[in-house]
JSON list of C-alpha atoms in Angstrom, two decimals:
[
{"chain": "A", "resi": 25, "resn": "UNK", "atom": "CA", "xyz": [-5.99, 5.20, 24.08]},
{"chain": "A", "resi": 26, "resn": "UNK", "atom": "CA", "xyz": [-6.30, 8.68, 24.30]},
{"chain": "A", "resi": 27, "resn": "UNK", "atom": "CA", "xyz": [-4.18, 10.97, 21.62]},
{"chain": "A", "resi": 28, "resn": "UNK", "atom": "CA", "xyz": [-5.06, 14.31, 22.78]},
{"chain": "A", "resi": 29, "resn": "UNK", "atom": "CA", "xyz": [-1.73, 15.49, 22.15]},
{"chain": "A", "resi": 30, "resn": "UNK", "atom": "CA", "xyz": [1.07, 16.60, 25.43]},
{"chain": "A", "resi": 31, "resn": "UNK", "atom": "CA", "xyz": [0.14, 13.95, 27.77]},
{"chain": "A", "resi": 32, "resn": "UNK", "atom": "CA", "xyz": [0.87, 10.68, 25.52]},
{"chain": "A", "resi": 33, "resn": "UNK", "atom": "CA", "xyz": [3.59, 12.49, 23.52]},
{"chain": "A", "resi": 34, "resn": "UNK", "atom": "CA", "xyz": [5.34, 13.59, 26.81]},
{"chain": "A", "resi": 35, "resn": "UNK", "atom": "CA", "xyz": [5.40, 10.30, 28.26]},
{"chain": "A", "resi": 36, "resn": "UNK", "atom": "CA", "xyz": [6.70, 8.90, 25.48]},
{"chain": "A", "resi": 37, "resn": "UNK", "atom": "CA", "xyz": [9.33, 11.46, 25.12]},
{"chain": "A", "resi": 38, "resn": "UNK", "atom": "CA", "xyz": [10.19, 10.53, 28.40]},
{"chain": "A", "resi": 39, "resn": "UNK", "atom": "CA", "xyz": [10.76, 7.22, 28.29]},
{"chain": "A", "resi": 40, "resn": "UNK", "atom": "CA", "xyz": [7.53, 5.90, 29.66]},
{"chain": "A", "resi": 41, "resn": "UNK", "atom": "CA", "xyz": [7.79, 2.48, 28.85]},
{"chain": "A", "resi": 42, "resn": "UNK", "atom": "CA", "xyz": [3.91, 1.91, 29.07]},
{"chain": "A", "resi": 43, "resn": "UNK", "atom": "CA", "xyz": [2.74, 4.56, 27.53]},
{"chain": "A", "resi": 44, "resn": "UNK", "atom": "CA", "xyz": [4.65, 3.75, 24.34]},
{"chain": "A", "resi": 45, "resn": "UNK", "atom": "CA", "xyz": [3.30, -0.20, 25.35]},
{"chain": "A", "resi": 46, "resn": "UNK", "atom": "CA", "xyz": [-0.34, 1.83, 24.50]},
{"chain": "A", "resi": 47, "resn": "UNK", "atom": "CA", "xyz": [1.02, 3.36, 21.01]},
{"chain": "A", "resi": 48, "resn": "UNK", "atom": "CA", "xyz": [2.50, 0.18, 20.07]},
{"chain": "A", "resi": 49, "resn": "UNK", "atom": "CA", "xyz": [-1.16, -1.86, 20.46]},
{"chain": "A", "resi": 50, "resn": "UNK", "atom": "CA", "xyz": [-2.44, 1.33, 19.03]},
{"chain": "A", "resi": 51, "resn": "UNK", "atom": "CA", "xyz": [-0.68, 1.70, 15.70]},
{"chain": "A", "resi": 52, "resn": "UNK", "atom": "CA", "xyz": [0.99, -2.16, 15.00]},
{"chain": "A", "resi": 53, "resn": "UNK", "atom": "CA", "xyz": [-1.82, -3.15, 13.25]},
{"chain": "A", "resi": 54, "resn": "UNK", "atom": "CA", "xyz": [-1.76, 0.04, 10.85]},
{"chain": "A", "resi": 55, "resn": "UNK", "atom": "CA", "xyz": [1.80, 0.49, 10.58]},
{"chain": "A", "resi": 56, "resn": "UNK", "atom": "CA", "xyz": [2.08, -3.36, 9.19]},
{"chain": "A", "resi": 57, "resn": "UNK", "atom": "CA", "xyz": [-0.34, -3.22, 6.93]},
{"chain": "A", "resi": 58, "resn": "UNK", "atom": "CA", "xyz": [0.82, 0.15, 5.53]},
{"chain": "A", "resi": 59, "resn": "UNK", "atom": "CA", "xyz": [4.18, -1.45, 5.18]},
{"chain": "A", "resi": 60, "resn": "UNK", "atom": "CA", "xyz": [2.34, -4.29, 3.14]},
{"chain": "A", "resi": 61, "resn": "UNK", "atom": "CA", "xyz": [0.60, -2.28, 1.19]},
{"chain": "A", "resi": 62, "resn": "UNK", "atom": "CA", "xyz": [4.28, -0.33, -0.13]},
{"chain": "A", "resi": 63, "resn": "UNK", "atom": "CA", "xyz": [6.34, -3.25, -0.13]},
{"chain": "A", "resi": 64, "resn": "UNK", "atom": "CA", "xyz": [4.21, -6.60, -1.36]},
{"chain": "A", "resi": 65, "resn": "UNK", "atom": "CA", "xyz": [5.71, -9.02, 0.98]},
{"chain": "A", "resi": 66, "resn": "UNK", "atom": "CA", "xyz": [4.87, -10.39, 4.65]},
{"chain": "A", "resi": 67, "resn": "UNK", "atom": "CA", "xyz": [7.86, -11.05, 6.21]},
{"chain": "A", "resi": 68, "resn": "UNK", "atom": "CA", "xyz": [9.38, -7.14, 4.93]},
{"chain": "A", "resi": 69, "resn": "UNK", "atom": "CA", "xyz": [6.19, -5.68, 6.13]},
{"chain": "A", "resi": 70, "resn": "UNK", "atom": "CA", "xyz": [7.06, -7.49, 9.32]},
{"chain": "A", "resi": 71, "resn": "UNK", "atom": "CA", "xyz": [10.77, -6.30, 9.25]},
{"chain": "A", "resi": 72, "resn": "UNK", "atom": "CA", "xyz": [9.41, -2.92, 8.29]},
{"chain": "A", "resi": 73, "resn": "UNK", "atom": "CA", "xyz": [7.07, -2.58, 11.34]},
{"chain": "A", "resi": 74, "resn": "UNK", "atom": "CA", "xyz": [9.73, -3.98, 13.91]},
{"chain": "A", "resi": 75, "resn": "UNK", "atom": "CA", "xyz": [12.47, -1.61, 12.95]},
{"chain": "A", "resi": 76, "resn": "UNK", "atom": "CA", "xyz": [9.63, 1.40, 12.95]},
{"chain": "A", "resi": 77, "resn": "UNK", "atom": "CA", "xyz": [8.94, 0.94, 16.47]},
{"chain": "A", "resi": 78, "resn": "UNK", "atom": "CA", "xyz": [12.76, 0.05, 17.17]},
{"chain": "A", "resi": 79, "resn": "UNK", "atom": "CA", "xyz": [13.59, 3.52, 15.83]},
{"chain": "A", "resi": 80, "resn": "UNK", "atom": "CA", "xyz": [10.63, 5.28, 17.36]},
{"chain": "A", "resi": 81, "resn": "UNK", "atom": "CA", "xyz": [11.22, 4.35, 20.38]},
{"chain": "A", "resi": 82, "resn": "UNK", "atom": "CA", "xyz": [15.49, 5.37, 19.78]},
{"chain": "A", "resi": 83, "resn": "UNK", "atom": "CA", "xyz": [14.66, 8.58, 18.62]},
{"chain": "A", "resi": 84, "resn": "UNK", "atom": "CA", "xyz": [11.60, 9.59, 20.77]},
{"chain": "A", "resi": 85, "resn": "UNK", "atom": "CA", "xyz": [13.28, 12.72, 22.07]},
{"chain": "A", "resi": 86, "resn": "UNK", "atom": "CA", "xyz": [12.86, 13.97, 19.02]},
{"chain": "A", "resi": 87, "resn": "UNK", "atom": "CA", "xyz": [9.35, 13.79, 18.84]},
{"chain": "A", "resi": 88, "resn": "UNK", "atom": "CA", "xyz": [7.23, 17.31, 18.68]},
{"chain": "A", "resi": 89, "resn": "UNK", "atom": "CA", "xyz": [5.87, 17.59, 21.87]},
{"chain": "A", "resi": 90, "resn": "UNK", "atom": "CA", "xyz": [2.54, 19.17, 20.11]},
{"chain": "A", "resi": 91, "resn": "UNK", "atom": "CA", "xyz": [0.07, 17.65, 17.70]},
{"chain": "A", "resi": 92, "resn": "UNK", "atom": "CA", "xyz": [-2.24, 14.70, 17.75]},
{"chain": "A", "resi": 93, "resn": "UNK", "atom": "CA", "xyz": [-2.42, 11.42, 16.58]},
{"chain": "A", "resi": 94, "resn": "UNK", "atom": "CA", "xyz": [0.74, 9.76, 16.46]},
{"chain": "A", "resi": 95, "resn": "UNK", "atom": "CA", "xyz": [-0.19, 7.79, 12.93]},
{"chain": "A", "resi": 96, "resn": "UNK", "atom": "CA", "xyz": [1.32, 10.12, 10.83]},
{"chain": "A", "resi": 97, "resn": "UNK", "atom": "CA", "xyz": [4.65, 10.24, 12.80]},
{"chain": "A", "resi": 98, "resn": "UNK", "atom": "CA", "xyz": [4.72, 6.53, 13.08]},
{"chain": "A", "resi": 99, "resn": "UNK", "atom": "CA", "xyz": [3.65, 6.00, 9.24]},
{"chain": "A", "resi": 100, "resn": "UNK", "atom": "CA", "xyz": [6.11, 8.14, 8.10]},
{"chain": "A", "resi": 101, "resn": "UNK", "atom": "CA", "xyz": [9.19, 6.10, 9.51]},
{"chain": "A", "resi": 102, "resn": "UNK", "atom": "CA", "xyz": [7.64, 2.97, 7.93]},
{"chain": "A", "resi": 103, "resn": "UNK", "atom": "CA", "xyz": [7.65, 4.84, 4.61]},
{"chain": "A", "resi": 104, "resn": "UNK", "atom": "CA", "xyz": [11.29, 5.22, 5.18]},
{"chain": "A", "resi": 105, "resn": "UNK", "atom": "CA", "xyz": [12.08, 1.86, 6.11]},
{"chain": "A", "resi": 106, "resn": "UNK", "atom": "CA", "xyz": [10.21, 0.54, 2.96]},
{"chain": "A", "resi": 107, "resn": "UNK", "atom": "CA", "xyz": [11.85, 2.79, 0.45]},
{"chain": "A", "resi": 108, "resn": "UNK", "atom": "CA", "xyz": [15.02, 0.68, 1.96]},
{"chain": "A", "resi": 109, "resn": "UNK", "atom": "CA", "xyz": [13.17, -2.22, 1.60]},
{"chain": "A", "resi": 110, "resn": "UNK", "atom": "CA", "xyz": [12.00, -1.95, -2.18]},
{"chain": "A", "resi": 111, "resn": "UNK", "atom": "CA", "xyz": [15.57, -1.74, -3.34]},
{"chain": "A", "resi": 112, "resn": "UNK", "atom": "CA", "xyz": [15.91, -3.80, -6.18]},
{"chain": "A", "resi": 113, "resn": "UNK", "atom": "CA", "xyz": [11.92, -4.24, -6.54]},
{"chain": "A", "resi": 114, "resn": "UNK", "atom": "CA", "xyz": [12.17, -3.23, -10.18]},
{"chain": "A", "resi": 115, "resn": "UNK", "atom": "CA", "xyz": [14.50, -6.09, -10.96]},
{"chain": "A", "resi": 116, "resn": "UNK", "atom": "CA", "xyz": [12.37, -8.37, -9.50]},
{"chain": "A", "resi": 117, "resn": "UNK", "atom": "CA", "xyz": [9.32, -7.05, -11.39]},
{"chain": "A", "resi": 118, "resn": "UNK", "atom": "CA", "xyz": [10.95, -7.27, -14.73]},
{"chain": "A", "resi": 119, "resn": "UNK", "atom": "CA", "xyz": [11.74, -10.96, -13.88]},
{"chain": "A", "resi": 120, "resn": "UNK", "atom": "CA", "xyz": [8.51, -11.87, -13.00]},
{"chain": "A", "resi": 121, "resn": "UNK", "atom": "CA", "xyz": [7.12, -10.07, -16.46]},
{"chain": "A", "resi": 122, "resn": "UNK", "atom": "CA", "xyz": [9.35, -12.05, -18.15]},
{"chain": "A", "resi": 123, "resn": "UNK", "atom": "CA", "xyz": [8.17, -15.02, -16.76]},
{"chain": "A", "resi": 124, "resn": "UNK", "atom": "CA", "xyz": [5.71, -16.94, -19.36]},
{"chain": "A", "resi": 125, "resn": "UNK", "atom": "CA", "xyz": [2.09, -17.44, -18.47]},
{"chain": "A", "resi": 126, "resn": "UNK", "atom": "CA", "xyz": [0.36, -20.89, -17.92]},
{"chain": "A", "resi": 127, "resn": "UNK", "atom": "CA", "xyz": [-2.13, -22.20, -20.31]},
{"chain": "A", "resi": 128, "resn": "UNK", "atom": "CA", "xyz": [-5.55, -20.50, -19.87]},
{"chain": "A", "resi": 129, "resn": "UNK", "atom": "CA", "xyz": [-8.80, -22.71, -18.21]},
{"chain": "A", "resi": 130, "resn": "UNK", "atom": "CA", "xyz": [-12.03, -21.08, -19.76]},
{"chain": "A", "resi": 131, "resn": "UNK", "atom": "CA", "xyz": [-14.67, -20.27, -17.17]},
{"chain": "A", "resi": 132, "resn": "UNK", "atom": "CA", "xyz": [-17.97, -22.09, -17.52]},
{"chain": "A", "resi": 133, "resn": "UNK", "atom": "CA", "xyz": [-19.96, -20.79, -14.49]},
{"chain": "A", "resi": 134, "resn": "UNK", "atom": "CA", "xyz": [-22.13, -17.93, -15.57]},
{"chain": "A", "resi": 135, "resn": "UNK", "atom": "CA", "xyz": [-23.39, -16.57, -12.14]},
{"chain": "A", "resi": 136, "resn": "UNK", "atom": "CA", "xyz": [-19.73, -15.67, -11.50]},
{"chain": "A", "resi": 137, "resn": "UNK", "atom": "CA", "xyz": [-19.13, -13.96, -14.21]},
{"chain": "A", "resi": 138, "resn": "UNK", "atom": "CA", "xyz": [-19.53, -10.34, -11.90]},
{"chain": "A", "resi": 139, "resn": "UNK", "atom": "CA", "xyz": [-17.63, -11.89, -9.22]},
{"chain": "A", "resi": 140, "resn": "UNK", "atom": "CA", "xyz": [-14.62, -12.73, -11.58]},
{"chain": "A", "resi": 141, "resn": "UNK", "atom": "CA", "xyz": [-14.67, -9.47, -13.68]},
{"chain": "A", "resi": 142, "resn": "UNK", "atom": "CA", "xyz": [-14.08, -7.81, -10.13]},
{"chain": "A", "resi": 143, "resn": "UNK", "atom": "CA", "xyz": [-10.90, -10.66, -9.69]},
{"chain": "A", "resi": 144, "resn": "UNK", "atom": "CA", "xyz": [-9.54, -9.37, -12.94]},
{"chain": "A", "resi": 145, "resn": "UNK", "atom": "CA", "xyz": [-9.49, -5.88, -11.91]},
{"chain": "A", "resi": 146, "resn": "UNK", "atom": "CA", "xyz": [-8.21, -6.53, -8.58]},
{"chain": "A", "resi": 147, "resn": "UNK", "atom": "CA", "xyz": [-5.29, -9.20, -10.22]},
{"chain": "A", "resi": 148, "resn": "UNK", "atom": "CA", "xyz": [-4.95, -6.03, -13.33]},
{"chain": "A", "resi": 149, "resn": "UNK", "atom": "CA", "xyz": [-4.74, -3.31, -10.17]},
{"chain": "A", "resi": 150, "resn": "UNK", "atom": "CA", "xyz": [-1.26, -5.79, -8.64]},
{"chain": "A", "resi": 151, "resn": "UNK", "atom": "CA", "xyz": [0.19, -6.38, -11.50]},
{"chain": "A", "resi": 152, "resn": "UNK", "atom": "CA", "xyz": [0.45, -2.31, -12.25]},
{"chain": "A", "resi": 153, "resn": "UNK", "atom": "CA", "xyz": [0.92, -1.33, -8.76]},
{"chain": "A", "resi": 154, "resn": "UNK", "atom": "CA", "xyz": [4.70, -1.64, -9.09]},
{"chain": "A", "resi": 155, "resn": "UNK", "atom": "CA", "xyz": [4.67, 1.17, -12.10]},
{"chain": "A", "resi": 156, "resn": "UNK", "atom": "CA", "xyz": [3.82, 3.78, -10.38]},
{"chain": "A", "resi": 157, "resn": "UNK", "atom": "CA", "xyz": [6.09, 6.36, -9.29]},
{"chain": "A", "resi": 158, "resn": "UNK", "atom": "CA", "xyz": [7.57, 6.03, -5.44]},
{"chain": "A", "resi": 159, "resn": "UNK", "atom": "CA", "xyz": [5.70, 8.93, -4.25]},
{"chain": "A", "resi": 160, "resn": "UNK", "atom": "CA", "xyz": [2.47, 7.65, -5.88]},
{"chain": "A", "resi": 161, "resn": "UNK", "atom": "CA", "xyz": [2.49, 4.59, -4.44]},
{"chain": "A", "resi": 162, "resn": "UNK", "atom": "CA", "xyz": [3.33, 6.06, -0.84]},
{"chain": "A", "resi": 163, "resn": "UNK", "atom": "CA", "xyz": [0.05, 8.49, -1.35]},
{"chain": "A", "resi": 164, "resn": "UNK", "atom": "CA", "xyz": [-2.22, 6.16, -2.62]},
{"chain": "A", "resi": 165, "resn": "UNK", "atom": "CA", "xyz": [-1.29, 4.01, 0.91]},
{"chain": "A", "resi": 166, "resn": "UNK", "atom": "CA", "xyz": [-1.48, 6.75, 3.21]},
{"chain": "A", "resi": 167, "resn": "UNK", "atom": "CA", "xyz": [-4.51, 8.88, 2.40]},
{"chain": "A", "resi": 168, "resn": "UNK", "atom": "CA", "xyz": [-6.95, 5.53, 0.52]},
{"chain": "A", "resi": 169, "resn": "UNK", "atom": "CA", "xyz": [-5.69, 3.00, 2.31]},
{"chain": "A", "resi": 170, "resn": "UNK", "atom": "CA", "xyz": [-4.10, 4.32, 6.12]},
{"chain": "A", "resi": 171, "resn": "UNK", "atom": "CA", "xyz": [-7.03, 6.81, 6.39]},
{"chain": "A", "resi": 172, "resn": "UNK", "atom": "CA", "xyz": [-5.21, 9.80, 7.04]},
{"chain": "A", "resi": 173, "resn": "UNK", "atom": "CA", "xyz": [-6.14, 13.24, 5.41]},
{"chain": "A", "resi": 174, "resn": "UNK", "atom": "CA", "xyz": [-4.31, 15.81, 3.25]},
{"chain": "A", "resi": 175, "resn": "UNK", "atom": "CA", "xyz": [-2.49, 17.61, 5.86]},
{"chain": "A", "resi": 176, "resn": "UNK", "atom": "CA", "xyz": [-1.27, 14.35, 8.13]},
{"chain": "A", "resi": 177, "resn": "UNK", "atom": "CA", "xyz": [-0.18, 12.76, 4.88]},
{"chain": "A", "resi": 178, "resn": "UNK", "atom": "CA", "xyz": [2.01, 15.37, 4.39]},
{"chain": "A", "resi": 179, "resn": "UNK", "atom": "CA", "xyz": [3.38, 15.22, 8.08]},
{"chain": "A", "resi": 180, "resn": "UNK", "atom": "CA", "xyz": [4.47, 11.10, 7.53]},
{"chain": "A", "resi": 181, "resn": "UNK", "atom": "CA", "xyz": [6.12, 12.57, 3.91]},
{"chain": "A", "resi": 182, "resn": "UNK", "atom": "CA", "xyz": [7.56, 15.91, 4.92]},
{"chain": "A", "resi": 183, "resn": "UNK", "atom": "CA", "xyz": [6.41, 17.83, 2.20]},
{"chain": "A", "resi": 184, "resn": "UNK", "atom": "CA", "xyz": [3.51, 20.48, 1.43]},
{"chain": "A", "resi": 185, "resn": "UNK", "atom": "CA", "xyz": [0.11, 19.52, 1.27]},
{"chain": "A", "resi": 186, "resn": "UNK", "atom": "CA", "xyz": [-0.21, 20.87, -2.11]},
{"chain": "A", "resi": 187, "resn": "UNK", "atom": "CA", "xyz": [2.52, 18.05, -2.81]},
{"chain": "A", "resi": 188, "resn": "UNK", "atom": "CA", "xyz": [0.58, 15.55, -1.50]},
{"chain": "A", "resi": 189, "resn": "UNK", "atom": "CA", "xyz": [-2.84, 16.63, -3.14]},
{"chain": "A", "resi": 190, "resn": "UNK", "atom": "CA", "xyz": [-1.13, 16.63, -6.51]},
{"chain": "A", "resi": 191, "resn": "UNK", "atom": "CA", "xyz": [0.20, 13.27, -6.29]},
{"chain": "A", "resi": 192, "resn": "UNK", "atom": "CA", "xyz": [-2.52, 11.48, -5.16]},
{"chain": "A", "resi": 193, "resn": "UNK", "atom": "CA", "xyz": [-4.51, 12.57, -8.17]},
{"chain": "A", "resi": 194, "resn": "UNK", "atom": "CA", "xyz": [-1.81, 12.07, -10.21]},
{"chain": "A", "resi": 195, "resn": "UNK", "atom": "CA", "xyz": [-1.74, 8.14, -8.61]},
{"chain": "A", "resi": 196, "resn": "UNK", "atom": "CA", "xyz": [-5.09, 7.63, -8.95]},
{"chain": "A", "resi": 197, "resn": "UNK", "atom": "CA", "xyz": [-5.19, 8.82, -12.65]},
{"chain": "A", "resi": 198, "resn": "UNK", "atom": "CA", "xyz": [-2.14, 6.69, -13.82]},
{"chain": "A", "resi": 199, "resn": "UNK", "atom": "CA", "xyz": [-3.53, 3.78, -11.66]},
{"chain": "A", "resi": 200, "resn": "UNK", "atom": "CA", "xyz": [-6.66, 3.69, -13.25]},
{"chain": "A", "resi": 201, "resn": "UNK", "atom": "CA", "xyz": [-5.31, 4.40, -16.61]},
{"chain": "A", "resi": 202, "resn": "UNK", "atom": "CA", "xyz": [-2.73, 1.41, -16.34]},
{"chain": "A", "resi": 203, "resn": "UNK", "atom": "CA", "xyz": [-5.36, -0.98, -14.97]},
{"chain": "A", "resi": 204, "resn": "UNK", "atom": "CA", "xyz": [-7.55, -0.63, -18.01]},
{"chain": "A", "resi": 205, "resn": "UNK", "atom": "CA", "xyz": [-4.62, -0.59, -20.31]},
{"chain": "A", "resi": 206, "resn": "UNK", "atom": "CA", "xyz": [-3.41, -4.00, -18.45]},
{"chain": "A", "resi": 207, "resn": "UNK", "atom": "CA", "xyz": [-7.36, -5.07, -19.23]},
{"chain": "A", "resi": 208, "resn": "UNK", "atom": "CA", "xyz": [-6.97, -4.39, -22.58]},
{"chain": "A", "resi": 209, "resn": "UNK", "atom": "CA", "xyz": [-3.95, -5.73, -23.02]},
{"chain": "A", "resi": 210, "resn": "UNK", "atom": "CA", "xyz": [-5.56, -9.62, -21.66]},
{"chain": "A", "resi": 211, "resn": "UNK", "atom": "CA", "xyz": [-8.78, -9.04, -23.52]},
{"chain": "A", "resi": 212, "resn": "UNK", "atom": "CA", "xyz": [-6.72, -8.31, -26.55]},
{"chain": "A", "resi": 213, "resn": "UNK", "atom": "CA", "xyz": [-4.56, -11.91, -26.43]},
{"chain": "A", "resi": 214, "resn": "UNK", "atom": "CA", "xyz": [-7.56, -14.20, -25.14]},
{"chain": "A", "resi": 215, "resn": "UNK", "atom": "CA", "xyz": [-9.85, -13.19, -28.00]},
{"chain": "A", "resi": 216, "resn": "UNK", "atom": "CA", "xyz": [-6.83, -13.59, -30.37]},
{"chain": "A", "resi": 217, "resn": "UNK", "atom": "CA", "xyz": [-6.50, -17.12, -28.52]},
{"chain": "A", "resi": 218, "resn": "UNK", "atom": "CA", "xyz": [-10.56, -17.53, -28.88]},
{"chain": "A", "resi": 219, "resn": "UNK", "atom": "CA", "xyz": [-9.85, -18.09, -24.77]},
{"chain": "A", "resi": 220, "resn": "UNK", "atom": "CA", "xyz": [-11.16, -16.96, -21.47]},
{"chain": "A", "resi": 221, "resn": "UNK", "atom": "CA", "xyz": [-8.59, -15.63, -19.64]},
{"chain": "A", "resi": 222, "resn": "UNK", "atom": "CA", "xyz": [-7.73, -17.78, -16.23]},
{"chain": "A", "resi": 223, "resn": "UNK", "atom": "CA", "xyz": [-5.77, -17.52, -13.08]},
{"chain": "A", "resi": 224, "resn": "UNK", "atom": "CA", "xyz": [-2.06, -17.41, -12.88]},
{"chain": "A", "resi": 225, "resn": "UNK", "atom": "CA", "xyz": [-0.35, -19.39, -10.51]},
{"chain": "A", "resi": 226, "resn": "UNK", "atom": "CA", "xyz": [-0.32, -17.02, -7.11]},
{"chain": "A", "resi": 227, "resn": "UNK", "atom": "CA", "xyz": [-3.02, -14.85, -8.87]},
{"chain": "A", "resi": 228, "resn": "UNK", "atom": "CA", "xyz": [-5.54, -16.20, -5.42]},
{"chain": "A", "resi": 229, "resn": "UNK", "atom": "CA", "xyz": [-2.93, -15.34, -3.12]},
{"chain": "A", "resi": 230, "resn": "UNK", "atom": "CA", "xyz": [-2.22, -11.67, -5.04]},
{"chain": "A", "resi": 231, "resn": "UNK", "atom": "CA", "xyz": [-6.22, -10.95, -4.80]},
{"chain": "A", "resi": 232, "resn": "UNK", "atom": "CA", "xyz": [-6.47, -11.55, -1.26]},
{"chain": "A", "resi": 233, "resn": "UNK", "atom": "CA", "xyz": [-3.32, -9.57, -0.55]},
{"chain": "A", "resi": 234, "resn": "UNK", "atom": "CA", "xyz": [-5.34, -6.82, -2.51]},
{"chain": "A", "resi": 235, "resn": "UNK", "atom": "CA", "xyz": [-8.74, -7.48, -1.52]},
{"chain": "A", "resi": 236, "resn": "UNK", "atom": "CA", "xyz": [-8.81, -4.60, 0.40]},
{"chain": "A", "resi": 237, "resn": "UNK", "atom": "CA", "xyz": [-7.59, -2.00, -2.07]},
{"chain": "A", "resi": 238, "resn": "UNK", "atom": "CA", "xyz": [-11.14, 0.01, -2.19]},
{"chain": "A", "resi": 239, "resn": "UNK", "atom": "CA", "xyz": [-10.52, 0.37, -6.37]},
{"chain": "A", "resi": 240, "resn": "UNK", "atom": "CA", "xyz": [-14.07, 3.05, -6.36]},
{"chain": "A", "resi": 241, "resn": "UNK", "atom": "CA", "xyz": [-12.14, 5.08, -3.69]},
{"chain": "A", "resi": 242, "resn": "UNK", "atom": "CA", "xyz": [-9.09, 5.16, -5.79]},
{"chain": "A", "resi": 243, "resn": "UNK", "atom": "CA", "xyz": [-10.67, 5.59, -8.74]},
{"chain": "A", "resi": 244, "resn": "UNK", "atom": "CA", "xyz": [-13.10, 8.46, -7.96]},
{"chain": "A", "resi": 245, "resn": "UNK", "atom": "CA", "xyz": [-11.39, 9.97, -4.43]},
{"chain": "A", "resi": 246, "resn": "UNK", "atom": "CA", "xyz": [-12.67, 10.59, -1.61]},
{"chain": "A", "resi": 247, "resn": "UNK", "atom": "CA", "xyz": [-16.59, 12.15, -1.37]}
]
């Protein structure tokens, strides 16, 4: 689909039915995952994504009839939608830390010892997602994981790119910082324990879910 700018946003502004049809198999994909990626949960990342479009589509008058892609536009209302949706998040996190882990299984296989040092950062990176600030997490989704660049980012937020420069090395800094903490933290209680330190029940489901997290882009930006 082509994004050159008037055409598609015209259409859509409009009411062309089909040509929002095109933005919808354009951006669903994207606008779901980014969804995901802010509020943890599949069915609110599908809640998120229907009521983007929903209001999109209500309020496409309003769109600026100049400009390009239509990502940022479209990420930005999802942004919106999830800050709605993360209400009462931090309650739920502090229940879950509360919650008391299983017993720990040691691991015997030696050739996965790589392979499971990278689960243990990936399972340390979700379990210290959720402490960092709002407008962190929102940066770290839109410019690592959405793709888009310093000045569209700040388009989905509404605020300066300087804004959005500063807090996305601010979010990469405190994420890394917090994962290694969280590593030390479980190296710290296993060796007390003489233990390895094992999965938690949902920790499979958690790294999958954050497979795709690029941790060396976070960690050391983009080249």
């Amino acid at each position: 689909m082509s994004e050159a700018g008037d055409p598609v946003r015209a259409r859509i502004r409009a009411g062309d039915r089909a040509a929002f049809s095109e933005v919808y198999d354009a951006y669903a994909r994207a606008v779901y995952n980014h969804a995901y990626r802010l509020t943890g949960d599949w069915s609110t990342a599908e809640e998120v994504m229907a009521d983007t479009f929903l209001d999109a589509w209500r309020t496409r008058e309003q769109l600026d009839p100049d400009g390009g892609s239509l990502k940022p536009w479209l990420l930005g209302m999802a942004t919106n939608k999830a800050r709605n949706a993360n209400r009462g998040l931090g309650r739920r996190l502090a229940f879950l830390a509360r919650r008391p882990a299983p017993d720990p299984v040691a691991d015997f296989a030696d050739e996965t010892a790589g392979r499971v040092d990278d689960a243990r950062r990936l399972a340390a990176v979700r379990q210290v997602y959720g402490r960092l600030r709002r407008g962190e997490r929102e940066v770290l989704a839109l410019c690592v994981w959405s793709g888009l660049d310093y000045a569209q980012a700040a388009e989905a937020l509404g605020v300066p790119v300087g804004t959005v420069r500063s807090r996305l090395s601010r979010a990469r800094e405190r994420l890394r910082r917090l994962t290694d903490e969280r590593l030390g933290e479980q190296r710290g209680t296993y060796t007390a324990k003489g233990e390895e330190p094992g999965r938690r029940r949902g920790e499979v489901e958690g790294e999958a879910a954050f497979a795709a997290l690029r941790l060396k882009e976070i960690q050391e930006g983009p080249r």
